[in-house]
Coordinates of N, CA and C in Angstrom, one line a residue:
M1217 N -84.4 -112.0 -101.1 CA -84.1 -111.0 -99.9 C -82.9 -110.3 -100.4
L1218 N -83.0 -109.0 -99.8 CA -81.7 -108.1 -100.4 C -80.6 -108.2 -99.5
R1219 N -79.4 -108.1 -100.1 CA -78.2 -108.3 -99.2 C -77.4 -106.9 -99.4
R1220 N -77.1 -106.4 -98.3 CA -76.2 -105.3 -98.4 C -74.7 -105.6 -98.7
V1221 N -74.2 -104.9 -99.6 CA -73.0 -105.0 -100.3 C -72.2 -104.4 -99.4
E1222 N -70.9 -104.7 -98.7 CA -69.9 -104.1 -97.9 C -68.7 -103.8 -98.9
V1223 N -68.4 -102.3 -99.1 CA -67.3 -101.9 -99.9 C -66.2 -102.0 -99.1
G1224 N -66.2 -102.3 -97.7 CA -64.8 -102.1 -96.8 C -63.7 -102.9 -97.6
P1225 N -63.8 -104.2 -98.1 CA -62.7 -104.6 -98.9 C -62.2 -103.8 -99.9
K1226 N -63.1 -103.3 -100.8 CA -62.8 -102.6 -101.9 C -62.0 -101.1 -101.2
R1227 N -62.2 -100.6 -100.3 CA -61.4 -99.7 -99.8 C -60.2 -100.1 -99.3
L1228 N -60.1 -101.2 -98.9 CA -58.5 -102.0 -98.7 C -57.7 -102.1 -100.0
E1229 N -58.3 -102.6 -101.0 CA -57.7 -102.7 -102.2 C -57.2 -101.3 -102.8
L1230 N -58.1 -100.3 -102.6 CA -57.8 -99.1 -103.1 C -56.7 -98.4 -102.4
L1231 N -56.5 -98.7 -101.0 CA -55.5 -98.2 -100.3 C -54.3 -99.0 -100.7
Q1232 N -54.1 -100.2 -100.9 CA -53.2 -101.1 -101.4 C -52.6 -100.5 -102.7
E1233 N -53.6 -100.0 -103.5 CA -53.0 -99.3 -104.8 C -52.4 -97.9 -104.7
L1234 N -52.8 -97.3 -103.5 CA -52.3 -95.8 -103.0 C -51.0 -95.9 -102.3
V1235 N -50.8 -97.1 -101.4 CA -49.9 -97.2 -100.5 C -49.3 -98.8 -100.7
P1236 N -48.6 -99.1 -101.9 CA -48.5 -100.4 -102.3 C -47.3 -100.9 -101.2
G1237 N -46.6 -100.1 -100.6 CA -45.5 -100.9 -99.6 C -46.2 -101.0 -98.2
A1238 N -47.4 -100.6 -98.0 CA -47.9 -100.8 -96.6 C -48.2 -102.4 -96.5
R1239 N -47.5 -103.0 -95.2 CA -47.7 -104.1 -95.0 C -48.6 -104.4 -93.8
I1240 N -48.7 -103.4 -93.2 CA -49.6 -103.2 -91.7 C -50.5 -102.2 -91.9
V1241 N -51.8 -102.7 -92.1 CA -53.0 -101.7 -92.1 C -53.8 -101.8 -90.9
G1242 N -54.7 -100.7 -90.7 CA -55.7 -100.5 -89.6 C -56.9 -100.5 -90.0
L1243 N -58.0 -101.0 -89.1 CA -59.3 -101.1 -89.4 C -60.0 -100.2 -88.4
L1244 N -60.6 -99.2 -88.5 CA -61.4 -98.4 -87.3 C -62.6 -98.9 -87.5
V1245 N -63.3 -99.4 -86.2 CA -64.8 -99.7 -86.1 C -65.4 -99.3 -84.9
N1246 N -66.5 -99.1 -84.9 CA -67.3 -98.8 -83.7 C -68.0 -99.8 -82.7
P1247 N -67.3 -100.1 -81.6 CA -68.0 -101.1 -80.9 C -69.5 -101.1 -80.3
T1248 N -69.8 -100.0 -80.3 CA -71.1 -99.7 -79.8 C -72.3 -100.2 -80.9
N1249 N -71.8 -100.6 -82.1 CA -72.6 -101.2 -83.3 C -72.0 -102.5 -83.6
P1250 N -72.1 -103.3 -82.6 CA -71.4 -104.6 -82.8 C -71.9 -105.5 -83.9
K1251 N -72.7 -105.6 -84.4 CA -73.1 -106.6 -85.7 C -72.2 -105.8 -86.8
L1252 N -72.5 -104.7 -86.9 CA -71.6 -103.8 -88.1 C -70.1 -104.1 -87.9
A1253 N -69.7 -103.9 -86.6 CA -68.3 -103.7 -86.3 C -67.9 -105.3 -86.5
D1254 N -68.4 -106.0 -86.2 CA -68.1 -107.5 -86.3 C -68.2 -108.1 -88.0
A1255 N -69.0 -107.4 -88.5 CA -69.1 -108.0 -90.1 C -67.7 -107.0 -90.8
Q1256 N -67.7 -105.9 -90.4 CA -66.6 -105.1 -90.9 C -65.2 -105.7 -90.7
S1257 N -65.2 -106.3 -89.4 CA -63.9 -106.6 -88.9 C -63.6 -108.0 -89.5
R1258 N -64.7 -108.9 -89.5 CA -64.4 -110.3 -90.4 C -63.8 -109.9 -92.0
D1259 N -64.9 -109.0 -92.6 CA -64.5 -108.6 -94.0 C -63.3 -108.2 -94.2
G1260 N -62.5 -107.1 -93.3 CA -61.3 -106.6 -93.4 C -60.4 -107.5 -93.0
E1261 N -60.5 -108.5 -92.3 CA -59.5 -109.6 -92.0 C -59.4 -110.5 -93.0
A1262 N -60.4 -110.8 -93.7 CA -60.5 -111.7 -94.9 C -59.7 -111.0 -96.0
A1263 N -60.1 -109.6 -96.3 CA -59.5 -108.9 -97.5 C -57.9 -108.8 -97.3
A1264 N -57.6 -108.5 -95.9 CA -56.3 -108.3 -95.5 C -55.4 -109.5 -95.9
R1265 N -56.0 -110.8 -95.6 CA -55.2 -112.1 -95.8 C -55.0 -112.2 -97.3
S1266 N -56.2 -111.9 -98.1 CA -55.9 -112.2 -99.6 C -55.0 -111.3 -100.3
Y1267 N -54.5 -110.1 -99.6 CA -53.4 -109.1 -100.0 C -52.1 -109.4 -99.3
G1268 N -52.0 -110.3 -98.3 CA -50.9 -110.9 -97.7 C -50.6 -109.6 -96.6
L1269 N -51.6 -108.9 -96.1 CA -51.5 -107.8 -95.1 C -51.7 -108.1 -93.6
Q1270 N -51.2 -107.5 -92.9 CA -51.4 -107.6 -91.2 C -52.4 -106.5 -91.1
I1271 N -53.5 -106.9 -90.5 CA -54.4 -105.9 -90.0 C -54.6 -105.8 -88.5
H1272 N -54.7 -104.7 -88.2 CA -55.1 -104.4 -86.7 C -56.4 -103.6 -86.7
V1273 N -57.4 -104.2 -86.1 CA -58.8 -103.6 -85.7 C -58.7 -103.0 -84.5
L1274 N -58.9 -101.8 -84.5 CA -59.0 -100.5 -83.5 C -60.7 -100.4 -83.2
R1275 N -60.8 -100.0 -82.2 CA -62.4 -99.8 -81.7 C -62.3 -98.3 -81.0
A1276 N -63.3 -97.6 -81.7 CA -63.5 -96.0 -81.1 C -65.2 -95.9 -80.9
S1277 N -65.3 -95.7 -79.8 CA -67.0 -95.4 -79.7 C -67.4 -93.8 -79.5
S1278 N -66.2 -93.1 -79.4 CA -66.4 -91.7 -79.0 C -64.9 -91.1 -79.7
E1279 N -65.0 -89.6 -80.0 CA -64.4 -89.0 -80.5 C -62.8 -88.8 -79.9
S1280 N -63.1 -89.1 -78.3 CA -61.8 -89.0 -77.7 C -61.1 -90.2 -77.8
E1281 N -61.4 -91.3 -78.5 CA -60.6 -92.4 -78.7 C -59.9 -92.5 -80.0
F1282 N -60.2 -91.4 -80.9 CA -59.5 -91.3 -82.1 C -58.1 -91.1 -82.0
E1283 N -57.6 -90.1 -81.5 CA -56.2 -90.0 -81.1 C -55.3 -91.0 -80.7
P1284 N -55.8 -91.6 -79.4 CA -55.2 -92.9 -79.0 C -55.1 -93.9 -80.0
D1285 N -56.1 -94.2 -80.7 CA -56.0 -95.2 -81.9 C -55.1 -94.8 -83.1
F1286 N -54.9 -93.6 -83.3 CA -53.8 -93.2 -84.4 C -52.6 -93.5 -83.8
A1287 N -52.4 -92.9 -82.7 CA -51.0 -93.0 -82.1 C -50.7 -94.4 -82.0
A1288 N -51.6 -95.6 -81.7 CA -51.5 -96.8 -81.5 C -50.7 -97.5 -82.8
L1289 N -51.6 -96.9 -83.9 CA -51.2 -97.2 -85.4 C -50.0 -97.0 -85.6
A1290 N -49.5 -95.7 -85.0 CA -48.1 -95.4 -85.5 C -47.1 -96.3 -84.8
R1291 N -47.4 -96.2 -83.6 CA -46.5 -97.4 -82.8 C -46.4 -98.6 -83.4
L1292 N -47.6 -98.9 -84.2 CA -47.4 -100.5 -84.7 C -46.8 -100.4 -85.9
G1293 N -46.4 -99.2 -86.5 CA -45.9 -99.2 -87.9 C -46.8 -99.4 -89.1
A1294 N -48.2 -99.2 -88.7 CA -49.1 -99.2 -90.0 C -48.9 -98.3 -91.0
G1295 N -49.1 -98.6 -92.3 CA -48.9 -97.8 -93.2 C -50.1 -97.3 -94.0
A1296 N -51.2 -97.7 -93.2 CA -52.4 -97.3 -93.9 C -53.6 -97.4 -92.9
L1297 N -54.8 -96.9 -93.2 CA -56.1 -97.0 -92.2 C -57.3 -97.2 -93.1
V1298 N -58.1 -97.9 -92.8 CA -59.5 -98.0 -93.3 C -60.4 -97.7 -92.2
I1299 N -61.4 -96.5 -92.4 CA -62.2 -96.3 -91.4 C -63.4 -97.0 -92.1
G1300 N -63.7 -97.7 -90.9 CA -65.2 -98.4 -91.3 C -66.4 -97.6 -91.2
N1301 N -67.6 -98.0 -91.7 CA -68.9 -97.5 -91.8 C -69.4 -97.2 -90.3
D1302 N -69.6 -96.2 -90.1 CA -70.5 -95.9 -88.9 C -71.0 -94.3 -88.9
A1303 N -72.0 -94.0 -88.2 CA -72.4 -92.6 -88.1 C -71.6 -91.7 -87.3
L1304 N -71.1 -92.2 -86.3 CA -70.0 -91.7 -85.4 C -68.8 -90.9 -86.3
F1305 N -68.1 -92.0 -87.1 CA -67.0 -91.7 -88.1 C -67.6 -90.6 -89.2
L1306 N -68.6 -90.8 -89.7 CA -69.2 -89.9 -90.6 C -69.5 -88.6 -90.2
S1307 N -69.7 -88.3 -89.0 CA -69.9 -87.1 -88.3 C -68.9 -86.2 -87.9
Q1308 N -67.7 -87.2 -87.8 CA -66.4 -86.6 -87.2 C -65.5 -86.7 -88.4
S1309 N -66.0 -86.6 -89.7 CA -64.9 -86.7 -91.0 C -63.9 -85.7 -90.7
R1310 N -64.2 -84.4 -90.5 CA -63.2 -83.4 -90.4 C -62.0 -83.7 -89.3
R1311 N -62.4 -84.2 -88.2 CA -61.5 -84.6 -87.0 C -60.9 -85.7 -87.6
L1312 N -61.1 -86.8 -88.2 CA -60.5 -88.0 -88.6 C -59.4 -87.5 -89.6
A1313 N -59.8 -86.8 -90.8 CA -59.1 -86.1 -91.7 C -57.8 -85.5 -91.2
T1314 N -58.1 -84.6 -90.0 CA -57.0 -83.8 -89.5 C -55.9 -84.9 -88.8
L1315 N -56.5 -85.9 -88.1 CA -55.5 -86.8 -87.5 C -54.7 -87.7 -88.5
A1316 N -55.5 -87.9 -89.8 CA -54.9 -88.8 -90.7 C -53.7 -88.0 -91.1
I1317 N -53.6 -86.8 -91.3 CA -52.6 -86.0 -91.9 C -51.6 -85.6 -90.7
R1318 N -52.1 -85.4 -89.6 CA -51.1 -85.0 -88.5 C -50.2 -86.3 -88.2
Y1319 N -50.7 -87.6 -88.3 CA -50.0 -88.9 -88.0 C -49.4 -89.4 -89.4
A1320 N -49.5 -88.7 -90.4 CA -49.0 -89.1 -91.9 C -49.5 -90.5 -92.3
M1321 N -50.8 -90.8 -91.9 CA -51.5 -92.1 -92.0 C -52.4 -92.0 -93.1
P1322 N -51.8 -92.4 -94.4 CA -53.0 -92.7 -95.7 C -54.3 -93.2 -95.1
T1323 N -55.7 -92.7 -95.3 CA -56.6 -93.2 -94.9 C -57.8 -93.1 -95.8
I1324 N -58.6 -94.0 -95.8 CA -59.6 -94.0 -96.7 C -61.0 -94.1 -95.8
H1325 N -62.1 -93.6 -96.1 CA -63.2 -93.3 -95.3 C -64.7 -93.5 -96.4
Q1326 N -65.8 -93.8 -95.9 CA -66.8 -93.9 -96.8 C -67.4 -92.6 -97.4
S1327 N -67.0 -91.5 -96.6 CA -67.8 -90.3 -97.0 C -66.9 -89.2 -97.8
R1328 N -67.5 -88.7 -98.8 CA -66.7 -87.6 -99.6 C -66.4 -86.6 -98.8
A1329 N -67.2 -86.1 -97.7 CA -66.9 -85.2 -96.6 C -65.6 -85.4 -96.2
F1330 N -65.0 -86.6 -96.0 CA -63.6 -86.9 -95.2 C -62.6 -86.4 -96.3
A1331 N -62.8 -86.9 -97.6 CA -61.6 -86.4 -98.6 C -61.9 -84.8 -98.6
A1332 N -63.1 -84.3 -98.7 CA -63.2 -83.0 -98.9 C -62.5 -82.0 -97.5
A1333 N -62.6 -82.8 -96.4 CA -62.1 -82.0 -95.3 C -60.4 -82.2 -95.1
G1334 N -60.0 -82.9 -96.2 CA -58.5 -83.1 -96.2 C -57.9 -84.7 -96.1
G1335 N -58.9 -85.6 -95.9 CA -58.5 -87.0 -96.1 C -58.1 -87.2 -97.4
L1336 N -57.2 -88.4 -97.4 CA -56.8 -89.0 -98.7 C -57.6 -89.4 -99.6
A1337 N -58.7 -90.3 -99.2 CA -59.8 -90.8 -100.3 C -60.9 -91.3 -99.5
S1338 N -61.9 -91.3 -100.4 CA -63.4 -91.9 -99.9 C -63.8 -92.7 -101.1
Y1339 N -64.6 -93.7 -100.5 CA -65.1 -94.8 -101.3 C -66.4 -95.2 -100.7
G1340 N -67.8 -94.7 -101.2 CA -68.8 -95.1 -100.5 C -70.1 -94.5 -101.8
G1341 N -71.3 -95.0 -100.9 CA -72.4 -94.6 -101.6 C -72.6 -92.9 -102.2
S1342 N -73.4 -93.0 -103.1 CA -73.5 -91.6 -103.7 C -74.8 -91.0 -102.8
V1343 N -74.3 -89.8 -102.1 CA -75.3 -89.1 -101.4 C -76.4 -88.5 -102.4
A1344 N -75.8 -87.9 -103.5 CA -76.8 -87.4 -104.4 C -77.9 -88.5 -104.8
E1345 N -77.4 -89.6 -105.2 CA -78.2 -90.7 -105.5 C -79.1 -91.0 -104.4
A1346 N -78.6 -90.9 -103.1 CA -79.6 -91.6 -102.1 C -80.6 -90.1 -101.8
H1347 N -80.3 -89.1 -101.9 CA -81.3 -88.2 -102.1 C -82.2 -88.3 -103.1
R1348 N -81.9 -88.4 -104.2 CA -82.7 -88.6 -105.4 C -83.8 -89.5 -105.0
N1349 N -83.2 -90.8 -104.7 CA -84.2 -91.8 -104.2 C -85.1 -91.5 -103.3
A1350 N -84.7 -90.8 -102.3 CA -85.7 -90.3 -101.1 C -86.7 -89.5 -101.8
G1351 N -86.3 -88.5 -102.6 CA -87.2 -87.6 -103.5 C -88.2 -88.4 -104.2
V1352 N -87.9 -89.2 -104.8 CA -88.7 -90.3 -105.7 C -89.7 -90.9 -104.8
Y1353 N -89.1 -91.6 -103.7 CA -90.3 -91.8 -102.9 C -91.4 -91.0 -102.0
A1354 N -90.8 -89.7 -101.7 CA -91.6 -88.9 -101.2 C -92.6 -88.5 -102.3
G1355 N -92.1 -88.4 -103.6 CA -93.4 -87.8 -104.4 C -94.1 -89.1 -104.7
R1356 N -93.9 -90.3 -104.8 CA -94.8 -91.4 -104.9 C -95.8 -91.3 -103.6
I1357 N -95.3 -91.0 -102.5 CA -96.2 -91.2 -101.3 C -97.2 -90.0 -101.3
L1358 N -96.7 -88.8 -102.0 CA -97.6 -87.5 -102.0 C -98.5 -87.7 -103.2
K1359 N -98.3 -88.7 -104.1 CA -99.2 -89.0 -105.2 C -100.2 -90.0 -104.6
G1360 N -100.2 -90.6 -103.8 CA -101.3 -91.4 -102.8 C -100.8 -92.8 -102.7
E1361 N -99.7 -93.1 -103.1 CA -99.2 -94.4 -102.8 C -98.8 -94.9 -101.3
R1362 N -99.2 -96.1 -101.0 CA -98.8 -96.2 -99.4 C -97.4 -96.6 -99.6
A1363 N -96.7 -96.2 -98.2 CA -95.4 -96.6 -98.2 C -94.9 -97.9 -98.0
A1364 N -95.8 -98.8 -97.3 CA -95.7 -100.0 -97.2 C -95.8 -100.9 -98.5
D1365 N -96.4 -100.2 -99.6 CA -96.3 -100.9 -100.7 C -95.2 -100.6 -101.5
L1366 N -94.2 -99.5 -101.5 CA -93.1 -99.1 -102.1 C -91.9 -100.2 -102.0
P1367 N -91.2 -100.6 -103.2 CA -90.2 -101.7 -103.1 C -89.0 -100.8 -102.2
V1368 N -88.2 -101.8 -101.9 CA -87.0 -101.2 -101.1 C -85.9 -100.9 -102.2
V1369 N -85.4 -99.8 -102.1 CA -84.5 -99.3 -103.1 C -83.2 -99.1 -102.4
Q1370 N -82.0 -99.8 -103.1 CA -80.7 -99.5 -102.4 C -79.9 -98.8 -103.5
S1371 N -79.0 -97.8 -102.9 CA -78.2 -97.0 -103.7 C -77.1 -98.0 -104.6
T1372 N -77.1 -97.8 -105.7 CA -76.2 -98.8 -106.7 C -74.9 -97.9 -107.0
K1373 N -74.9 -96.6 -107.0 CA -73.7 -95.8 -107.5 C -72.7 -95.6 -106.2
I1374 N -71.3 -96.2 -106.5 CA -70.4 -96.0 -105.4 C -69.3 -95.0 -106.3
E1375 N -68.9 -94.0 -105.4 CA -68.0 -93.0 -105.7 C -66.7 -93.1 -105.0
L1376 N -65.7 -92.8 -105.9 CA -64.5 -92.6 -105.5 C -63.9 -91.1 -105.3
T1377 N -63.5 -90.7 -104.5 CA -63.0 -89.4 -104.5 C -61.5 -89.4 -103.7
L1378 N -60.6 -88.8 -104.5 CA -59.2 -88.6 -104.1 C -58.9 -87.3 -104.0
N1379 N -58.0 -87.1 -102.9 CA -57.7 -85.7 -102.4 C -56.0 -85.5 -102.9
L1380 N -55.7 -84.8 -103.8 CA -54.3 -84.8 -104.4 C -53.5 -83.9 -103.2
R1381 N -54.0 -83.0 -102.5 CA -53.4 -82.4 -101.6 C -53.0 -83.2 -100.6
A1382 N -53.7 -83.9 -100.1 CA -53.4 -85.0 -99.0 C -52.4 -85.8 -99.5
A1383 N -52.6 -86.3 -100.7 CA -51.6 -87.3 -101.3 C -50.2 -86.7 -101.3
K1384 N -50.2 -85.6 -101.6 CA -48.7 -84.7 -101.6 C -48.3 -84.6 -100.2
A1385 N -49.2 -84.2 -99.3 CA -48.8 -84.1 -97.8 C -48.2 -85.4 -97.1
L1386 N -48.9 -86.4 -97.7 CA -48.2 -87.8 -97.1 C -47.3 -88.4 -98.1
G1387 N -46.8 -87.7 -98.9 CA -45.6 -88.0 -99.8 C -46.1 -89.2 -100.9
L1388 N -47.3 -89.2 -101.2 CA -47.6 -90.4 -102.3 C -48.0 -89.8 -103.6
A1389 N -47.5 -90.7 -104.5 CA -47.8 -90.1 -105.8 C -49.1 -91.2 -106.3
V1390 N -50.1 -90.7 -106.7 CA -51.4 -91.4 -106.9 C -51.1 -92.0 -108.3
P1391 N -51.4 -93.3 -108.5 CA -51.2 -93.9 -109.9 C -52.2 -93.4 -110.9
E1392 N -51.9 -93.1 -112.0 CA -52.6 -92.5 -113.2 C -54.0 -93.3 -113.5
L1393 N -53.8 -94.6 -113.2 CA -54.8 -95.4 -113.6 C -56.0 -95.0 -112.5
L1394 N -55.5 -95.0 -111.1 CA -56.6 -94.8 -110.1 C -57.3 -93.2 -110.3
L1395 N -56.5 -92.4 -110.7 CA -56.9 -91.3 -111.1 C -58.1 -91.2 -111.8
A1396 N -57.8 -91.8 -113.1 CA -58.7 -92.0 -114.2 C -59.9 -92.7 -113.7
R1397 N -59.7 -93.6 -112.9 CA -61.1 -94.1 -112.1 C -62.0 -93.4 -111.3
A1398 N -61.3 -92.4 -110.5 CA -61.8 -91.4 -109.5 C -63.1 -90.7 -110.3
D1399 N -64.1 -90.5 -109.3 CA -65.3 -89.9 -109.7 C -65.1 -88.5 -109.6
E1400 N -64.3 -88.2 -108.6 CA -63.9 -86.8 -108.3 C -62.3 -86.7 -107.7
V1401 N -61.7 -85.6 -108.1 CA -60.4 -85.4 -107.7 C -60.3 -84.1 -107.2
I1402 N -59.9 -84.1 -105.9 CA -59.7 -82.7 -105.2 C -58.2 -82.2 -105.3
E1403 N -58.0 -80.7 -105.9 CA -56.6 -80.6 -106.1 C -56.4 -79.4 -105.2

């Protein structure tokens, strides 16, 4: 049986490296996908405990809830935010990146599009690898293989993207070791 690996705890670890002084962090999840939101919340809470952090789980099921959630984090004195995996958050990467800078909230997201739009960092599956895998599948089907007979293939490449302009805007110095581990650095 295949098990989906959740990279949310690793995102929290990366934020800890970027903002070592943050003792309070937020985790944004979408309640309209309760199984995923619950799993991400449990994983995030466990990871936060292991780092001695206090975590606040915020919920947003529409774009109109983003700004109130960022404002709530600011009132709580949060020093960083992990954005959970969700199609809504992926589709709103630019809006979330804008709010992260406006609220001076170091934030990490699954999508490179978030970092490219001005967010601090992203850590998630490689879109290029996913597209390549889809192309391989399509090719096999076009050559006559039955889709039902093809094995399930999961992405194995996880990419870290750091945005140095966002780091500068947030007053953060990115550790050299983290820069060296990044797959892409946006300057």
